[in-house]
XYZ file of C-alpha atoms in Angstrom:
657
model
C 0.000 0.000 0.000
C 1.387 3.395 -0.891
C 0.892 6.359 1.349
C 0.476 9.992 0.341
C 3.733 10.930 2.100
C 5.920 8.092 0.760
C 7.969 10.305 -1.563
C 8.552 12.859 1.184
C 9.649 10.114 3.627
C 12.066 8.752 0.969
C 13.551 12.229 0.569
C 13.906 12.872 4.313
C 15.535 9.519 5.101
C 17.502 9.251 1.850
C 21.026 10.238 0.880
C 21.312 14.011 0.821
C 18.210 14.361 3.037
C 18.174 16.667 6.103
C 18.732 13.874 8.662
C 22.281 13.126 7.437
C 23.945 16.413 8.511
C 21.919 16.576 11.737
C 22.847 13.119 12.983
C 26.471 12.016 13.172
C 26.985 8.754 11.286
C 23.451 8.697 9.834
C 23.074 6.294 6.904
C 19.919 5.569 4.924
C 18.456 2.232 6.060
C 15.742 0.550 4.057
C 13.947 -0.857 7.115
C 13.886 2.574 8.801
C 12.467 4.289 5.700
C 9.808 1.590 5.208
C 8.814 1.754 8.871
C 8.502 5.560 8.702
C 6.230 5.219 5.639
C 3.960 2.739 7.434
C 3.736 5.026 10.483
C 3.028 8.084 8.315
C 0.227 6.123 6.625
C -1.295 5.057 9.970
C -1.107 8.649 11.250
C -2.791 10.143 8.186
C -5.490 7.446 8.075
C -5.981 7.530 11.889
C -5.310 3.804 12.136
C -3.644 1.469 14.602
C -0.269 -0.089 13.763
C 1.840 -2.653 15.632
C 5.425 -2.101 14.486
C 8.313 -4.346 15.485
C 11.728 -2.988 14.514
C 14.859 -5.076 14.950
C 17.737 -3.504 16.892
C 19.531 -0.909 14.769
C 16.514 -0.051 12.590
C 16.389 3.409 14.127
C 12.767 3.160 15.228
C 12.868 6.393 17.267
C 13.464 8.524 14.168
C 11.124 6.314 12.140
C 8.214 7.422 14.341
C 9.399 10.923 15.305
C 9.723 12.243 11.740
C 6.101 11.419 10.710
C 4.801 12.435 14.154
C 6.451 15.873 14.073
C 5.356 16.547 10.488
C 1.853 15.059 10.311
C 0.913 13.803 13.777
C -0.998 16.837 15.038
C -1.226 16.777 18.827
C 0.968 13.773 19.694
C 1.570 11.881 22.927
C 4.742 9.768 22.954
C 4.863 7.300 25.836
C 8.007 5.355 26.625
C 9.096 2.640 29.030
C 11.152 4.495 31.631
C 11.846 7.997 32.903
C 15.433 7.655 31.588
C 14.179 7.024 28.046
C 11.678 9.841 28.487
C 14.485 12.277 29.360
C 16.544 11.014 26.405
C 13.660 11.565 23.971
C 12.913 15.025 25.325
C 16.444 16.358 25.625
C 18.223 14.541 22.778
C 16.160 12.749 20.121
C 13.256 15.165 19.589
C 15.444 18.317 19.483
C 17.696 16.594 16.894
C 14.786 15.664 14.612
C 12.998 18.976 15.123
C 16.139 20.881 14.136
C 16.814 18.652 11.101
C 13.245 19.065 9.809
C 13.007 22.698 10.934
C 9.597 21.679 12.267
C 7.926 24.450 14.294
C 6.537 22.147 17.001
C 6.469 22.804 20.739
C 7.422 19.908 23.035
C 6.671 19.272 26.716
C 7.792 16.661 29.217
C 5.271 15.331 31.735
C 6.064 12.990 34.614
C 4.112 11.694 37.591
C 3.741 14.128 40.466
C 6.242 12.246 42.658
C 8.969 13.631 40.355
C 8.246 17.269 41.116
C 9.330 19.185 44.184
C 6.339 20.496 46.177
C 6.707 23.979 47.752
C 4.161 23.208 50.460
C 5.603 19.871 51.599
C 9.185 21.182 51.480
C 8.183 24.091 53.710
C 6.336 21.786 56.108
C 9.291 19.390 56.326
C 11.710 22.264 56.996
C 9.395 23.603 59.727
C 8.851 20.220 61.401
C 12.533 19.318 61.236
C 11.704 15.598 61.395
C 14.927 14.452 59.784
C 16.154 11.058 60.826
C 19.729 11.053 59.511
C 22.521 13.539 58.924
C 22.479 12.470 55.309
C 18.817 13.572 55.022
C 19.643 16.941 56.564
C 22.325 17.455 53.910
C 19.974 16.370 51.123
C 17.298 18.731 52.400
C 19.767 21.632 52.215
C 20.539 20.693 48.585
C 16.810 20.522 47.781
C 16.125 23.967 49.334
C 18.923 25.426 47.199
C 17.571 23.619 44.118
C 14.105 25.131 44.645
C 15.510 28.648 44.158
C 17.246 27.766 40.866
C 15.026 25.287 39.048
C 12.500 26.116 36.351
C 10.831 22.691 36.361
C 11.228 21.293 39.902
C 12.013 17.900 38.286
C 14.116 15.857 40.709
C 16.020 14.277 37.777
C 17.856 17.627 37.470
C 19.286 17.343 40.985
C 21.851 14.582 40.555
C 23.393 15.210 43.999
C 20.372 13.722 45.753
C 19.798 10.076 44.696
C 16.435 9.490 43.024
C 15.485 6.879 45.628
C 16.519 8.907 48.726
C 13.678 8.624 51.305
C 13.747 12.409 51.810
C 11.971 12.887 48.452
C 8.784 11.409 49.978
C 8.708 14.326 52.412
C 9.120 17.070 49.791
C 6.860 15.841 46.961
C 3.086 15.475 46.898
C 0.797 12.526 46.289
C -2.688 12.683 44.829
C -4.020 12.153 48.355
C -2.023 14.833 50.183
C -1.957 17.602 47.551
C -3.790 20.653 48.910
C -4.906 21.611 45.392
C -6.272 25.087 44.684
C -6.324 25.933 48.402
C -2.511 25.865 48.377
C -0.789 29.234 48.749
C 1.782 28.071 46.187
C -0.783 26.957 43.617
C 0.359 29.516 41.026
C 4.012 28.404 41.309
C 3.264 24.674 41.589
C 5.641 22.630 39.412
C 3.057 19.886 38.795
C 0.469 22.394 37.577
C 3.091 24.197 35.490
C 4.135 20.937 33.779
C 0.481 20.120 33.056
C -0.228 23.580 31.632
C 2.777 23.263 29.314
C 1.613 19.790 28.244
C -1.856 21.173 27.458
C -0.376 23.730 25.086
C 2.393 21.638 23.463
C 2.175 19.866 20.103
C 4.181 16.881 21.345
C 4.067 15.600 24.924
C 6.509 12.984 26.212
C 5.168 10.774 29.021
C 5.987 7.272 30.310
C 3.773 4.188 30.447
C 3.360 4.339 34.217
C 2.047 7.865 33.987
C -0.166 7.095 31.004
C -1.962 4.229 32.701
C -1.936 5.636 36.229
C -3.687 8.585 34.738
C -6.194 6.699 32.678
C -7.011 4.706 35.833
C -6.943 7.534 38.403
C -7.873 10.520 36.229
C -5.198 12.494 37.993
C -1.886 13.143 36.414
C -2.636 15.321 33.455
C -2.779 12.752 30.639
C -6.568 12.441 31.040
C -6.843 16.124 30.124
C -4.559 15.583 27.113
C -6.183 12.467 25.665
C -9.355 14.052 24.244
C -7.340 16.455 22.064
C -4.624 13.977 20.970
C -4.530 12.937 17.297
C -1.631 10.486 17.573
C -0.519 8.238 20.414
C 2.797 6.414 20.129
C 3.919 3.760 22.606
C 7.657 3.078 22.368
C 8.952 -0.003 24.252
C 5.365 -1.210 23.793
C 6.203 -4.764 24.916
C 5.957 -3.434 28.496
C 2.352 -2.267 28.125
C 0.478 -5.427 29.188
C 2.314 -5.530 32.537
C 2.085 -1.794 33.187
C -1.579 -1.616 32.278
C -2.393 -4.633 34.463
C -0.678 -2.904 37.361
C -2.807 0.235 37.049
C -6.158 -1.218 36.039
C -5.970 -3.265 39.203
C -6.410 -1.879 42.703
C -4.106 -2.160 45.657
C -3.856 -0.893 49.201
C -0.897 -1.233 51.549
C 0.065 -0.931 55.194
C 2.636 1.708 54.230
C -0.208 3.976 53.018
C -1.775 3.574 56.454
C 1.513 4.482 58.169
C 1.928 7.554 55.914
C -1.592 8.661 56.803
C -0.816 8.190 60.506
C 2.330 10.299 60.140
C 0.326 13.143 58.552
C -2.579 12.899 61.015
C -0.136 13.248 63.914
C 1.627 16.270 62.337
C -1.593 18.077 61.350
C -3.382 17.190 64.594
C -0.568 18.657 66.703
C -0.353 21.746 64.446
C -4.038 22.641 64.246
C -5.983 20.794 66.968
C -3.530 19.996 69.768
C -6.334 20.160 72.369
C -8.785 18.138 70.220
C -7.435 14.679 70.997
C -4.486 12.741 72.354
C -3.083 12.437 68.815
C -0.154 10.217 69.795
C -2.507 7.624 71.283
C -5.040 7.901 68.420
C -2.362 7.206 65.828
C -0.303 4.575 67.642
C -3.095 1.944 67.820
C -3.587 2.203 64.033
C 0.168 1.984 63.420
C 0.382 -1.090 65.644
C -2.523 -2.771 63.807
C -0.838 -2.078 60.431
C 2.482 -3.523 61.627
C 0.743 -6.534 63.185
C -0.966 -7.253 59.864
C 2.448 -7.361 58.145
C 3.755 -9.689 60.867
C 1.107 -12.327 60.155
C 3.531 -13.504 57.418
C 6.896 -14.272 59.025
C 8.800 -14.614 55.722
C 10.639 -11.721 54.078
C 8.883 -11.773 50.742
C 5.537 -13.463 50.141
C 3.138 -13.653 47.197
C -0.048 -15.606 47.874
C -3.453 -15.596 46.273
C -6.334 -15.277 48.714
C -7.461 -18.935 48.354
C -3.880 -19.993 49.283
C -4.081 -18.352 52.728
C -5.262 -20.858 55.339
C -8.675 -19.923 56.797
C -7.125 -20.331 60.266
C -4.352 -17.785 59.490
C -3.850 -14.782 61.820
C -4.070 -12.672 58.677
C -7.891 -12.498 58.726
C -8.384 -11.320 62.355
C -5.427 -8.897 61.939
C -7.060 -7.407 58.827
C -10.360 -7.017 60.697
C -8.505 -5.337 63.585
C -6.803 -2.840 61.236
C -10.161 -1.921 59.651
C -11.636 -1.393 63.122
C -8.748 0.797 64.380
C -8.764 2.832 61.159
C -12.492 3.501 61.676
C -11.693 4.643 65.229
C -9.158 7.185 63.954
C -11.664 8.388 61.351
C -14.219 9.074 64.107
C -11.725 11.365 65.863
C -10.955 13.101 62.549
C -14.698 13.592 61.859
C -14.891 15.765 64.979
C -11.746 17.798 64.253
C -11.614 18.035 60.436
C -13.279 21.458 60.186
C -10.443 23.051 62.188
C -8.049 22.942 59.225
C -8.118 22.174 55.516
C -5.210 19.738 55.972
C -7.087 17.766 58.665
C -10.101 17.519 56.355
C -7.732 16.158 53.716
C -6.457 13.514 56.121
C -10.072 12.546 56.820
C -10.853 12.164 53.096
C -7.710 10.047 52.580
C -8.667 7.894 55.579
C -12.155 7.322 54.194
C -10.681 6.286 50.800
C -8.232 3.881 52.449
C -10.910 2.347 54.673
C -13.083 1.845 51.587
C -10.231 0.075 49.745
C -9.777 -2.342 52.657
C -13.540 -3.010 52.679
C -13.579 -3.603 48.893
C -10.848 -6.208 49.120
C -13.328 -9.040 49.584
C -13.630 -12.054 47.407
C -16.696 -14.222 47.125
C -15.812 -17.422 45.213
C -19.514 -18.108 44.615
C -20.318 -14.707 43.067
C -20.879 -14.675 39.287
C -18.464 -12.258 37.615
C -19.242 -10.830 34.138
C -16.916 -12.109 31.389
C -13.864 -9.910 30.891
C -14.056 -8.599 34.477
C -12.506 -11.532 36.348
C -9.878 -10.554 38.917
C -7.316 -12.192 41.193
C -7.162 -11.257 44.883
C -3.681 -11.682 46.336
C -1.276 -10.399 48.966
C 2.345 -9.386 48.626
C 4.603 -8.889 51.618
C 7.833 -6.868 51.544
C 10.366 -6.338 54.345
C 8.226 -3.781 56.170
C 4.891 -3.555 54.362
C 2.027 -5.685 53.152
C 0.031 -4.965 49.996
C -3.417 -6.285 49.145
C -4.013 -6.474 45.387
C -7.010 -6.981 43.166
C -5.669 -7.545 39.630
C -7.755 -7.964 36.469
C -7.129 -11.265 34.710
C -7.250 -9.577 31.315
C -6.978 -5.900 30.413
C -8.008 -6.376 26.766
C -11.574 -5.167 27.349
C -10.590 -2.210 29.555
C -7.895 -1.047 27.138
C -10.275 -1.388 24.186
C -12.755 0.866 25.956
C -9.987 3.470 26.325
C -9.305 3.360 22.591
C -12.914 3.803 21.527
C -14.442 7.183 20.774
C -12.584 9.871 18.848
C -10.730 8.422 15.830
C -6.968 8.797 16.207
C -3.884 6.802 15.355
C -2.329 4.390 17.858
C 1.230 3.218 17.157
C 2.756 0.379 19.217
C 6.468 -0.131 18.605
C 9.351 -2.090 20.141
C 12.234 -4.339 19.128
C 10.376 -7.281 20.708
C 6.663 -7.759 20.043
C 6.565 -10.979 18.018
C 7.426 -14.590 18.661
C 8.855 -15.929 15.391
C 6.953 -13.237 13.440
C 3.697 -14.019 15.234
C 2.183 -11.002 17.046
C -0.804 -12.837 18.532
C 0.486 -12.997 22.099
C 1.123 -9.240 22.366
C -1.944 -8.166 20.379
C -4.418 -10.336 22.299
C -3.217 -9.120 25.690
C -4.184 -5.567 24.687
C -7.299 -6.506 22.747
C -5.724 -5.439 19.392
C -7.304 -8.372 17.571
C -7.357 -7.529 13.865
C -4.951 -4.607 13.748
C -2.112 -4.544 11.184
C 1.245 -5.731 12.528
C 4.560 -5.530 10.659
C 8.117 -6.517 11.499
C 11.183 -4.838 9.977
C 14.433 -6.802 10.274
C 17.582 -5.442 11.867
C 20.159 -4.136 9.349
C 22.932 -5.896 11.285
C 24.763 -8.911 9.885
C 24.281 -11.162 12.916
C 25.903 -14.196 11.269
C 29.188 -12.288 10.931
C 28.954 -10.071 14.006
C 27.978 -12.520 16.694
C 27.804 -16.064 18.033
C 25.056 -17.736 20.043
C 26.845 -20.130 22.371
C 25.002 -22.780 24.405
C 27.567 -24.534 26.659
C 27.599 -28.320 26.976
C 27.238 -30.365 30.137
C 25.239 -27.947 32.287
C 22.923 -29.506 34.909
C 19.167 -28.975 35.141
C 18.489 -25.266 35.864
C 16.505 -26.145 39.007
C 19.306 -28.195 40.528
C 21.382 -27.137 43.528
C 24.586 -25.383 42.578
C 23.305 -24.426 39.115
C 24.640 -20.833 39.384
C 28.108 -22.174 40.222
C 28.002 -24.518 37.222
C 27.132 -21.507 35.010
C 30.057 -19.552 36.465
C 32.450 -22.473 35.876
C 31.502 -22.334 32.175
C 31.529 -18.547 32.077
C 34.899 -17.776 33.666
C 37.151 -18.836 30.737
C 34.864 -16.927 28.342
C 34.854 -13.771 30.517
C 38.633 -13.973 30.620
C 38.860 -14.408 26.826
C 36.533 -11.422 26.330
C 38.761 -9.279 28.571
C 35.861 -8.566 30.956
C 33.389 -6.444 28.968
C 30.547 -8.667 30.119
C 26.920 -8.429 31.182
C 25.867 -11.385 33.326
C 22.057 -11.294 33.341
C 20.396 -13.428 36.006
C 16.751 -14.353 36.432
C 16.805 -14.073 40.259
C 18.339 -11.723 42.821
C 19.677 -14.764 44.656
C 21.730 -15.675 41.559
C 22.998 -12.066 41.294
C 24.238 -12.262 44.882
C 25.899 -15.670 44.445
C 27.547 -14.653 41.139
C 28.936 -11.476 42.726
C 30.471 -13.372 45.684
C 31.977 -16.045 43.479
C 33.372 -13.748 40.753
C 34.902 -11.373 43.307
C 36.673 -14.386 44.740
C 37.769 -15.911 41.409
C 39.035 -12.607 39.950
C 41.223 -12.132 43.014
C 42.525 -15.730 42.891
C 43.335 -15.508 39.177
C 44.699 -11.958 39.319
C 42.072 -10.683 36.860
C 41.707 -6.901 37.046
C 38.095 -6.691 35.834
C 36.065 -4.157 37.852
C 32.836 -5.754 39.120
C 29.548 -3.820 39.063
C 26.621 -5.356 40.918
C 22.982 -4.327 40.741
C 21.898 -2.767 44.033
C 25.356 -1.407 44.921
C 24.505 1.886 43.237
C 21.728 3.354 41.101
C 21.235 1.813 37.664
C 22.356 4.897 35.686
C 25.485 5.332 37.790
C 26.404 1.638 37.455
C 26.057 1.804 33.679
C 28.119 5.000 33.397
C 30.909 3.434 35.445
C 30.711 0.207 33.443
C 31.087 2.157 30.168
C 34.010 4.191 31.540
C 35.816 1.105 32.874
C 35.998 -0.457 29.409
C 36.737 -3.922 30.847
C 34.063 -4.282 33.518
C 31.737 -7.143 34.420
C 28.194 -6.107 35.330
C 25.862 -8.505 37.144
C 22.192 -7.609 37.069
C 18.685 -9.016 37.063
C 15.505 -7.970 35.261
C 16.073 -4.185 35.169
C 19.252 -4.609 33.083
C 17.596 -6.865 30.488
C 16.140 -3.915 28.610
C 16.521 -0.215 27.817
C 20.299 -0.447 28.234
C 22.519 0.774 25.412
C 26.262 0.085 25.615
C 27.898 0.477 22.215
C 31.387 -0.447 21.099
C 33.997 -2.426 22.938
C 32.821 -1.981 26.539
C 30.299 -4.817 26.060
C 31.326 -7.908 24.066
C 29.757 -10.777 25.993
C 26.205 -11.176 27.281
C 25.685 -14.226 29.509
C 22.125 -15.253 30.391
C 21.927 -17.765 33.238
C 18.443 -19.220 32.581
C 15.461 -18.819 30.311
C 13.411 -16.010 31.900
C 10.243 -17.946 32.730
C 7.956 -16.093 35.137
C 8.222 -17.358 38.734
C 5.762 -20.194 39.354
C 4.532 -18.514 42.566
C 3.052 -15.542 40.685
C -0.659 -15.600 41.659
C -1.802 -13.556 38.646
C 0.047 -15.783 36.177
C -1.336 -18.920 37.861
C -4.900 -17.589 37.570
C -4.440 -16.575 33.919
C -3.134 -20.014 33.047
C -6.027 -21.671 34.860
C -8.519 -19.684 32.751
C -6.662 -20.530 29.510
C -6.608 -24.216 30.360
C -10.356 -24.204 31.035
C -10.727 -22.935 27.449
C -8.681 -25.889 26.224
C -5.485 -23.896 25.587
C -2.056 -24.812 26.894
C -0.936 -22.208 29.447
C 2.742 -22.918 28.924
C 2.660 -22.781 25.116
C 0.243 -19.866 24.841
C 1.423 -17.648 27.678
C 4.530 -18.616 29.651
C 6.701 -19.453 26.621
C 5.888 -16.367 24.478
C 6.458 -14.128 27.538
C 9.854 -15.738 28.152
C 10.832 -15.412 24.464
C 9.980 -11.702 24.351
C 11.984 -11.208 27.550
C 14.908 -13.195 26.185
C 14.900 -11.164 22.949
C 15.237 -8.039 25.111
C 18.231 -9.490 26.969
C 19.857 -10.653 23.702
C 19.297 -7.175 22.244
C 21.900 -5.709 24.611
C 24.762 -7.276 22.632
C 24.936 -5.879 19.090
C 24.104 -2.166 19.119
C 25.587 -0.969 15.815
C 27.185 -2.170 12.576
C 30.700 -2.355 14.035
C 29.811 -4.350 17.135
C 30.956 -7.951 17.558
C 30.102 -10.209 20.446
C 28.924 -13.463 21.970
C 25.525 -14.264 23.455
C 26.068 -17.112 25.908
C 22.759 -18.741 26.760
C 23.400 -21.169 29.591
C 20.096 -22.986 29.858
C 20.355 -26.586 28.514
C 16.568 -26.652 27.914
C 17.150 -24.650 24.697
C 18.611 -27.860 23.274
C 16.906 -30.606 25.289
C 13.251 -29.485 25.266
C 10.934 -29.616 22.253
C 10.110 -25.894 22.739
C 13.830 -24.968 22.547
C 13.691 -24.688 18.776
C 10.970 -22.034 18.947
C 13.176 -20.055 21.320
C 16.333 -19.901 19.258
C 14.395 -19.331 16.052
C 13.005 -16.166 17.653
C 16.494 -14.843 18.461
C 18.635 -12.882 15.970
C 20.288 -15.180 13.369
C 23.666 -15.442 15.104
C 26.113 -18.138 14.100
C 25.523 -20.983 16.596
C 27.973 -23.135 18.499
C 28.294 -25.416 21.540
C 32.112 -25.366 21.542
C 33.912 -23.163 24.059
C 37.106 -23.249 21.954
C 35.262 -21.625 19.038
C 34.085 -18.773 21.280
C 37.554 -18.174 22.708
C 38.973 -18.170 19.169
C 36.322 -15.594 18.116
C 37.568 -13.233 20.829
C 41.226 -13.936 20.060
C 40.929 -13.179 16.339
C 38.514 -10.277 16.508
C 39.762 -8.682 19.721
C 36.144 -8.609 20.857
C 33.893 -5.837 19.652
C 35.251 -3.202 17.328
C 33.701 0.142 18.086
């Protein structure tokens, strides 16, 4: 099918077009030009398109060029805040300048990313800082407030993004004072939303997009009605993100946060109204006791799996009762201050969520609305979840109404060119789906190596067996390795063992371990080191771009099958099997393949890259489904011989940048 803008797309992406001078090292790529044509066509015709683009296609430009020229009001949603910042500060300005397109662009994040004048002032006044480190951070934040235009915490690198102090100086939907706030005119959240309202292109992330669609809070809901084009980059993450937000959850930490605020506001505005310390402490105790009904560190159980005799049920009843008691006190005092009234409203919402978390196995649920009730315990909090079994219907409802174009793109949406798994999860049943191959020559540039003689992945000592195979290869590669594990336990074991082995063998490869520092910092240091070994789990499988020689070997310990104790997965599979489908073949396997393609995608990032993908799981060879897995991976040369891999590194000196 030819589109009305095909010739223009050819000119823009072709030799002598405007993108060449604007982008260092830009070369016309057939797959990029064809993808841009398909997206331009979908935009003009207000259609939906599922677009898979192999690594190196240049998908970002392939959607940005048509979006900036013909997309009208466009929302671009991406997987992480890092990618969002990259699009906003690097990719869009580059394309806009090359095309000389007069479009305005805004960046919109969730409110937890913006400094709140009111909460900063309150925290400074209350002086409730627990550590000296927090006091120092708070000083930095106060200084930042006077200089920043946006209030976006990503601009303040000196205070780590996950520092607890941020919770005290940002707002949540529940504790934002709204128009009553004396700082309303200067509010960074409101300012970001106003800019987004007026901009031609707004960059958001998936969490924000779906949180908003579910909560009607964060500004996207106001943008959606006027949007002509919606583009989801890293679209393979959508089913999980959407499931997270179309579900409902309530946690003991929300109760403790409410207690903290009730105490502060009660003492500030109604000191004589109640013994606030006593009112709050019984609720706090009930919340902590509820967490303690599960002695383990981390628990995931569906409601039917909890024994009827468990302490969990009476503890939950007790928390509801104590929360109601605190609400009675607030009822009598709320009119004394706007902030106390706010605490009361939050308390009522929380109490309602606890009441709603009730499951009647006998009740008839309408098709498409089935949900799983489950609990998740962390070190110091307990969450109660209600998760929809399928989001296809809900997401379809969101897409109905005003005609507009919806573009879903990622390097990993298909399993062996079959898009069914992705499309059906989102209810995109008969929408066009196209895959454009990577321009890389995988057969020349890389090897897929499956070692021989590894034990069953569930056996004791499996991680050590993987490391025994990996050490000679890491040494041959001169470090420059990502070791991607499927569990945090394996990350920990691999770190201990490699630290030990490197010392014993006198190998000077710096070791970077997930959790030691923030993800961005770890990656920067890994790139700088040039011969590092990075050990990470799920968060390093995707969205990580290390080009050139710093990364020449990607080792994957096991096929990334979802953990068998996941209550939502178990319930989904049960429903599929009742319909006569095979849960493993139709859900677990495609999910693992898409995940694996992401991990494999870290290796070859441009035409000059060379490297080895070492997939350690013997099931790729021994199980009947193994074939489907390696046929979905890039067409690397394949081997089971360690000597061949070591020779590859010796002759090619690893990756050439």
